[in-house]
Amino acid sequence: MQSLRLNALYNLISDTKTQQAPESKKITAIFGENVFSLETARQFLSDEAYKSLVASIKTQNKIDRKMGDQIAAGLKAWAETKNVTHYTHWFQPLTGATAEKHDSFFTLKSDGSALEEFDGAALIQQEPDASSFPSGGLRATFEARGYTAWDPSSPPFIIEIGHGKTLCIPTIFVSYTGESLDAKTPLLKALVALDKAAIDVCQYFDKNVSAVKPTLGWEQEYFVIDAGIANARPDIVMTGRTVFGHAPAKGQQLEDHYFGSIPERIYAFMRDYETEAYKLGIPLRTRHNEVAPSQFECAPIFEEVNLAVDHNTLLMDVMTRVAKNHNLMVLLHEKPFAGINGSGKHNNWSMATNTGVNLLSPGKTPKTNLMFLTFFVNTIKAVHDHADLLRASIASAGNDHRLGANEAPPAIISIFIGKYLTDVLKQIEKRVGDKFDEQDEAILKLDIHKSIPELMLDNTDRNRTSPFAFTGNKFEFRAVGSAANCASAMTVLNTILGETLSQFKVEVDKLIDGGEKKEVAIMQIIQKYIVESKSVLFEGNNYSDEWEKEAEKRKLPNVKTTPLALDAFVTPKAKKLFEHHNIYTHSELEARHEIMLENYVKKVQIEARVIGDLATTYILPASIKYQNVLINNIQGLKNIGIGEAGYCNQKQIASKISEHISQISSSVESMIEARKAANKISDSRKKAIAYCDTVKSHFDKIRYHVDKLELLVDDEYWELPKYREMLFLR
Ligand code: ADP
Ligand code: MG
């Protein structure tokens, strides 16, 4: 039988028909057509129901049963115009994926006649069978059941799969006693906390500010490879990444992919998923090749955080699904291939007021400048004070391959702000001890706005190595992993800024109460914060060894692995912070910590199994087969009387193969022993650490020898598609 690899290669070369991209349509003609936007709601709801929907989006208050019935009826009427037959509550459990359970509108009346039905109860609340979602022991401790509850701040939408259409209602997922079991509930709470704290601070500058909404624009990196080839790699199918594979003769050193045009087959796929995305109201804006071969990126226009998070998780689903139609596979893993760049998801983040101001955009007048400086410096202070939490918020088994490796932001959280703003902060800092007074025009009238062109240039082009960079009018959190749900990073970022801003307000008010002029008081606390948090600012090359040493001197945390990084979630400081802002109770935090540790263990466990299986059942047999060919050849040569000099090369290769085989066998053996030992540990944290330190530690050695064999063994015997085939053939 021909190997899956050779079959896949044959199919790839012989099958020349590329899936057609959908017909070009004006984006505005399809944008949002599958979304129950407020505009659509206006058409399908009574005045009363519409108003109550708008009010609940604004205030986040619950909708009562009667209004719920009316809204449900309108939703159903709209969905039926689009031939939708089923509905589902759509939510983001802590498995890292999205979950749905489809129910049909169809039901039977007591007399047996058929009816299509959807009422307020079905819209507002559901009880999915939650027992198989991770709860970190929460449901065991409290109540067996969990339920999903409608989140009106994210509009319902219709998913089309083939000819099937399902109405999806974005929901949160909580235990029966109210503990959050998903990614969204804490995020929504964090947004409320930030809103409250930021409004209070905005009052110093503008009494008309009554709402502050954080904004998010994510940049999604991903790899796309031929599905036939991917399916011949059990490691990709099971773990999303290649656990073996020698670097190809040509990697990314030429950087020709980055500047090249998008290959036709990929282009058809992109246009297809973009069309789906537009219908779902996901405002995609850019698409391009990334640095590594077969790596790409897309980014939308930024939106309010909650919606942006939903749109990103939804898009990851859409991309994965649409790729199948093109016989392609999307790899969202942070590090699918060794030796070439991994994938991240930059989180561009800022805050917008109801008055239309971007709080991280330098202002035109001294007053708005001061407002900018306030939010800018408070963000720096928040990141400085809670760097450990930010690090924890992006921790995952996948992202561990990226953070600290030589092409991604390191595990040290630092901030890049550019030369111009560094100078501004230095000027302010210099004044330590000397009180700001009203004459201090030099400071209050810092003309930051005039320097915006300089600032933009300064910040967008220069430093690509920083994990957290100011890019002119927003911060860019770059250490987020490509497969992550942005909710985790966004929950932490908005909570810590909420905390810092409320502290800021207390300190400024104290000075004002003591008779200080408002602007002077604000400047004094800004100065204090700069002094307290300047150690987190770094403008140099974050990938260098010097930075690691320098960061240690500055006492910045540098936690390289997930099991240890997650500790930050359960420190007394973190518990107090999250409880104070009503984001997580102590038991919710502990449960989440538990879930993330378990998740880590499962990921490493699966990888270890795949590595063991592939080494034993793919790599060793192929190597032995080829070794036998060599042995037969040597025997034959000997038989016809050829001396040692005639077969010494063959002999050398055969003996090298033996050496690698024995190294692999013994390492796999000890890895299995280590796994057995780790499995006996009951404490989740210790178990995760054991998996990291004693199981995962074998991966590189096994890989080293397997990759050496790949270079020795006859290509025809090698069953796993090679890097050159995955990365360069389409
Ligand atoms: P880059 O140079 O990194 O490609 P872009 O200016 O293209 O940066 O923006 C990248 C992302 O940042 C986009 O998704 C964009 O919508 C988003 N973005 C721009 N302004 C803001 C903002 N105020 N808040 C949040 N995201 C923003
Ligand atoms: Mg960017």
Short mmCIF file of C-alpha atoms and ligand atoms in Angstrom, two decimals, residues 215-219 286 297 299-302 346 348-351 358 460 464 473-474 476, ligand 1:
data_model
loop_
_atom_site.label_atom_id
_atom_site.label_comp_id
_atom_site.label_asym_id
_atom_site.label_seq_id
_atom_site.Cartn_x
_atom_site.Cartn_y
_atom_site.Cartn_z
CA THR A 215 -11.80 48.94 22.11
CA LEU A 216 -10.01 45.99 20.58
CA GLY A 217 -8.58 45.31 17.13
CA TRP A 218 -6.92 41.89 16.93
CA GLU A 219 -4.47 40.74 14.30
CA THR A 286 -6.58 43.55 5.95
CA GLU A 297 -2.63 37.31 8.84
CA ALA A 299 -7.20 41.96 10.93
CA PRO A 300 -10.55 43.73 11.32
CA ILE A 301 -11.45 47.31 12.05
CA PHE A 302 -11.47 47.61 15.84
CA HIS A 346 -1.70 41.18 18.64
CA ASN A 348 -4.59 46.48 19.81
CA TRP A 349 -6.39 48.14 22.67
CA SER A 350 -7.61 51.56 23.65
CA MET A 351 -10.63 53.25 25.25
CA ASN A 358 -9.94 58.02 22.11
CA THR A 460 4.70 52.09 14.57
CA ARG A 464 8.69 44.92 16.84
CA ASN A 473 -3.03 56.08 19.69
CA LYS A 474 -3.37 52.61 21.24
CA GLU A 476 -0.59 46.75 21.29
P1 ADP B 1 -0.34 47.66 12.30
O1 ADP B 1 0.66 48.67 11.86
O2 ADP B 1 0.09 46.94 13.52
O3 ADP B 1 -0.81 46.75 11.19
P2 ADP B 1 -2.91 49.07 12.17
O4 ADP B 1 -2.98 50.56 12.28
O5 ADP B 1 -3.18 48.48 10.83
O6 ADP B 1 -1.56 48.56 12.81
O7 ADP B 1 -3.94 48.49 13.20
C1 ADP B 1 -3.91 47.22 13.66
C2 ADP B 1 -5.18 47.00 14.40
O8 ADP B 1 -5.34 48.01 15.40
C3 ADP B 1 -6.44 47.06 13.53
O9 ADP B 1 -7.28 45.99 13.88
C4 ADP B 1 -7.04 48.38 13.94
O10 ADP B 1 -8.45 48.40 13.77
C5 ADP B 1 -6.67 48.43 15.40
N1 ADP B 1 -6.86 49.74 16.03
C6 ADP B 1 -6.66 50.96 15.49
N2 ADP B 1 -7.05 51.93 16.36
C7 ADP B 1 -7.51 51.30 17.48
C8 ADP B 1 -8.07 51.72 18.72
N3 ADP B 1 -8.24 53.00 19.01
N4 ADP B 1 -8.44 50.77 19.60
C9 ADP B 1 -8.28 49.47 19.33
N5 ADP B 1 -7.75 49.02 18.20
C10 ADP B 1 -7.38 49.91 17.27
#
